[in-house]
């Protein structure tokens, strides 16, 4: 993973050392944000997520339905473009 330095904005690269993370070649700032270290979810928090409404089957399904509707609209627009009569008035 590669990211921008939080201190100076320079493009950082992954460090080749015993410490995982990225190092800024300009200012030497180190971070591990993109590695997800120190982000272990506790059992209690994971259990609580099971009841979070964002992850209910209905809400997850809404994301897929919306995507299918958008794809159908895009396909209809593409077909109208191919016919030409809707756009050019033939």
JSON list of C-alpha atoms in Angstrom, two decimals:
[
{"chain": "A", "resi": 1, "resn": "UNK", "atom": "CA", "xyz": [0.00, 0.00, 0.00]},
{"chain": "A", "resi": 2, "resn": "UNK", "atom": "CA", "xyz": [1.20, 3.51, -0.68]},
{"chain": "A", "resi": 3, "resn": "UNK", "atom": "CA", "xyz": [-0.16, 6.74, 0.73]},
{"chain": "A", "resi": 4, "resn": "UNK", "atom": "CA", "xyz": [0.52, 10.43, 1.29]},
{"chain": "A", "resi": 5, "resn": "UNK", "atom": "CA", "xyz": [2.46, 11.69, 4.28]},
{"chain": "A", "resi": 6, "resn": "UNK", "atom": "CA", "xyz": [0.22, 13.27, 6.91]},
{"chain": "A", "resi": 7, "resn": "UNK", "atom": "CA", "xyz": [2.94, 15.77, 7.74]},
{"chain": "A", "resi": 8, "resn": "UNK", "atom": "CA", "xyz": [4.12, 17.07, 4.36]},
{"chain": "A", "resi": 9, "resn": "UNK", "atom": "CA", "xyz": [1.95, 15.33, 1.72]},
{"chain": "A", "resi": 10, "resn": "UNK", "atom": "CA", "xyz": [4.83, 13.56, -0.06]},
{"chain": "A", "resi": 11, "resn": "UNK", "atom": "CA", "xyz": [4.14, 10.16, -1.60]},
{"chain": "A", "resi": 12, "resn": "UNK", "atom": "CA", "xyz": [5.27, 7.55, 0.93]},
{"chain": "A", "resi": 13, "resn": "UNK", "atom": "CA", "xyz": [6.52, 4.03, 0.28]},
{"chain": "A", "resi": 14, "resn": "UNK", "atom": "CA", "xyz": [6.43, 0.91, 2.41]},
{"chain": "A", "resi": 15, "resn": "UNK", "atom": "CA", "xyz": [9.47, 0.54, 4.66]},
{"chain": "A", "resi": 16, "resn": "UNK", "atom": "CA", "xyz": [11.89, -2.32, 4.12]},
{"chain": "A", "resi": 17, "resn": "UNK", "atom": "CA", "xyz": [12.74, -2.89, 7.76]},
{"chain": "A", "resi": 18, "resn": "UNK", "atom": "CA", "xyz": [11.71, -4.90, 10.78]},
{"chain": "A", "resi": 19, "resn": "UNK", "atom": "CA", "xyz": [8.99, -2.29, 11.53]},
{"chain": "A", "resi": 20, "resn": "UNK", "atom": "CA", "xyz": [5.99, -2.51, 9.22]},
{"chain": "A", "resi": 21, "resn": "UNK", "atom": "CA", "xyz": [4.54, 0.67, 7.77]},
{"chain": "A", "resi": 22, "resn": "UNK", "atom": "CA", "xyz": [5.27, 3.52, 5.39]},
{"chain": "A", "resi": 23, "resn": "UNK", "atom": "CA", "xyz": [8.09, 6.04, 5.57]},
{"chain": "A", "resi": 24, "resn": "UNK", "atom": "CA", "xyz": [8.15, 9.52, 4.06]},
{"chain": "A", "resi": 25, "resn": "UNK", "atom": "CA", "xyz": [11.33, 10.01, 2.01]},
{"chain": "A", "resi": 26, "resn": "UNK", "atom": "CA", "xyz": [11.26, 13.78, 2.64]},
{"chain": "A", "resi": 27, "resn": "UNK", "atom": "CA", "xyz": [10.52, 14.25, 6.35]},
{"chain": "A", "resi": 28, "resn": "UNK", "atom": "CA", "xyz": [10.95, 10.69, 7.70]},
{"chain": "A", "resi": 29, "resn": "UNK", "atom": "CA", "xyz": [7.40, 10.46, 9.12]},
{"chain": "A", "resi": 30, "resn": "UNK", "atom": "CA", "xyz": [6.29, 6.87, 9.71]},
{"chain": "A", "resi": 31, "resn": "UNK", "atom": "CA", "xyz": [2.76, 5.51, 9.84]},
{"chain": "A", "resi": 32, "resn": "UNK", "atom": "CA", "xyz": [0.92, 2.20, 9.86]},
{"chain": "A", "resi": 33, "resn": "UNK", "atom": "CA", "xyz": [-2.53, 3.48, 8.91]},
{"chain": "A", "resi": 34, "resn": "UNK", "atom": "CA", "xyz": [-2.85, 1.59, 5.65]},
{"chain": "A", "resi": 35, "resn": "UNK", "atom": "CA", "xyz": [-1.84, -1.67, 7.32]},
{"chain": "A", "resi": 36, "resn": "UNK", "atom": "CA", "xyz": [-4.77, -1.65, 9.72]},
{"chain": "A", "resi": 37, "resn": "UNK", "atom": "CA", "xyz": [-2.54, -2.31, 12.71]},
{"chain": "A", "resi": 38, "resn": "UNK", "atom": "CA", "xyz": [-3.93, -1.66, 16.16]},
{"chain": "A", "resi": 39, "resn": "UNK", "atom": "CA", "xyz": [-7.47, -1.92, 14.80]},
{"chain": "A", "resi": 40, "resn": "UNK", "atom": "CA", "xyz": [-8.54, -5.25, 16.25]},
{"chain": "A", "resi": 41, "resn": "UNK", "atom": "CA", "xyz": [-12.28, -5.34, 16.91]},
{"chain": "A", "resi": 42, "resn": "UNK", "atom": "CA", "xyz": [-13.20, -6.66, 20.35]},
{"chain": "A", "resi": 43, "resn": "UNK", "atom": "CA", "xyz": [-15.66, -9.54, 20.67]},
{"chain": "A", "resi": 44, "resn": "UNK", "atom": "CA", "xyz": [-18.15, -7.24, 22.36]},
{"chain": "A", "resi": 45, "resn": "UNK", "atom": "CA", "xyz": [-17.97, -4.66, 19.56]},
{"chain": "A", "resi": 46, "resn": "UNK", "atom": "CA", "xyz": [-18.27, -7.38, 16.92]},
{"chain": "A", "resi": 47, "resn": "UNK", "atom": "CA", "xyz": [-21.33, -8.77, 18.71]},
{"chain": "A", "resi": 48, "resn": "UNK", "atom": "CA", "xyz": [-22.86, -5.27, 18.81]},
{"chain": "A", "resi": 49, "resn": "UNK", "atom": "CA", "xyz": [-22.33, -4.89, 15.05]},
{"chain": "A", "resi": 50, "resn": "UNK", "atom": "CA", "xyz": [-24.69, -7.82, 14.51]},
{"chain": "A", "resi": 51, "resn": "UNK", "atom": "CA", "xyz": [-27.51, -5.55, 15.71]},
{"chain": "A", "resi": 52, "resn": "UNK", "atom": "CA", "xyz": [-26.36, -2.45, 13.86]},
{"chain": "A", "resi": 53, "resn": "UNK", "atom": "CA", "xyz": [-29.11, -1.44, 11.40]},
{"chain": "A", "resi": 54, "resn": "UNK", "atom": "CA", "xyz": [-26.52, -0.64, 8.72]},
{"chain": "A", "resi": 55, "resn": "UNK", "atom": "CA", "xyz": [-25.83, -4.37, 8.40]},
{"chain": "A", "resi": 56, "resn": "UNK", "atom": "CA", "xyz": [-29.40, -5.63, 8.39]},
{"chain": "A", "resi": 57, "resn": "UNK", "atom": "CA", "xyz": [-30.26, -7.86, 5.40]},
{"chain": "A", "resi": 58, "resn": "UNK", "atom": "CA", "xyz": [-32.82, -5.31, 4.21]},
{"chain": "A", "resi": 59, "resn": "UNK", "atom": "CA", "xyz": [-30.30, -2.46, 4.12]},
{"chain": "A", "resi": 60, "resn": "UNK", "atom": "CA", "xyz": [-27.68, -4.57, 2.42]},
{"chain": "A", "resi": 61, "resn": "UNK", "atom": "CA", "xyz": [-30.23, -5.65, -0.21]},
{"chain": "A", "resi": 62, "resn": "UNK", "atom": "CA", "xyz": [-31.10, -2.00, -0.90]},
{"chain": "A", "resi": 63, "resn": "UNK", "atom": "CA", "xyz": [-27.54, -1.43, -2.10]},
{"chain": "A", "resi": 64, "resn": "UNK", "atom": "CA", "xyz": [-27.83, -4.16, -4.71]},
{"chain": "A", "resi": 65, "resn": "UNK", "atom": "CA", "xyz": [-31.30, -3.19, -5.86]},
{"chain": "A", "resi": 66, "resn": "UNK", "atom": "CA", "xyz": [-30.26, 0.43, -6.32]},
{"chain": "A", "resi": 67, "resn": "UNK", "atom": "CA", "xyz": [-27.26, -0.70, -8.35]},
{"chain": "A", "resi": 68, "resn": "UNK", "atom": "CA", "xyz": [-29.44, -2.88, -10.59]},
{"chain": "A", "resi": 69, "resn": "UNK", "atom": "CA", "xyz": [-31.88, -0.01, -11.16]},
{"chain": "A", "resi": 70, "resn": "UNK", "atom": "CA", "xyz": [-29.02, 2.33, -12.10]},
{"chain": "A", "resi": 71, "resn": "UNK", "atom": "CA", "xyz": [-27.64, -0.27, -14.51]},
{"chain": "A", "resi": 72, "resn": "UNK", "atom": "CA", "xyz": [-31.10, -0.65, -16.13]},
{"chain": "A", "resi": 73, "resn": "UNK", "atom": "CA", "xyz": [-31.38, 3.15, -16.53]},
{"chain": "A", "resi": 74, "resn": "UNK", "atom": "CA", "xyz": [-27.90, 3.33, -18.06]},
{"chain": "A", "resi": 75, "resn": "UNK", "atom": "CA", "xyz": [-28.78, 0.53, -20.50]},
{"chain": "A", "resi": 76, "resn": "UNK", "atom": "CA", "xyz": [-31.99, 2.34, -21.50]},
{"chain": "A", "resi": 77, "resn": "UNK", "atom": "CA", "xyz": [-30.03, 5.55, -22.08]},
{"chain": "A", "resi": 78, "resn": "UNK", "atom": "CA", "xyz": [-27.49, 3.62, -24.18]},
{"chain": "A", "resi": 79, "resn": "UNK", "atom": "CA", "xyz": [-30.25, 2.14, -26.33]},
{"chain": "A", "resi": 80, "resn": "UNK", "atom": "CA", "xyz": [-31.81, 5.57, -26.87]},
{"chain": "A", "resi": 81, "resn": "UNK", "atom": "CA", "xyz": [-28.39, 6.88, -27.92]},
{"chain": "A", "resi": 82, "resn": "UNK", "atom": "CA", "xyz": [-28.02, 4.01, -30.40]},
{"chain": "A", "resi": 83, "resn": "UNK", "atom": "CA", "xyz": [-31.46, 4.66, -31.94]},
{"chain": "A", "resi": 84, "resn": "UNK", "atom": "CA", "xyz": [-30.74, 8.32, -32.36]},
{"chain": "A", "resi": 85, "resn": "UNK", "atom": "CA", "xyz": [-34.36, 9.42, -32.79]},
{"chain": "A", "resi": 86, "resn": "UNK", "atom": "CA", "xyz": [-34.67, 10.56, -29.19]},
{"chain": "A", "resi": 87, "resn": "UNK", "atom": "CA", "xyz": [-31.52, 12.66, -29.44]},
{"chain": "A", "resi": 88, "resn": "UNK", "atom": "CA", "xyz": [-31.52, 13.87, -33.04]},
{"chain": "A", "resi": 89, "resn": "UNK", "atom": "CA", "xyz": [-35.29, 14.07, -33.57]},
{"chain": "A", "resi": 90, "resn": "UNK", "atom": "CA", "xyz": [-35.43, 11.74, -36.60]}
]
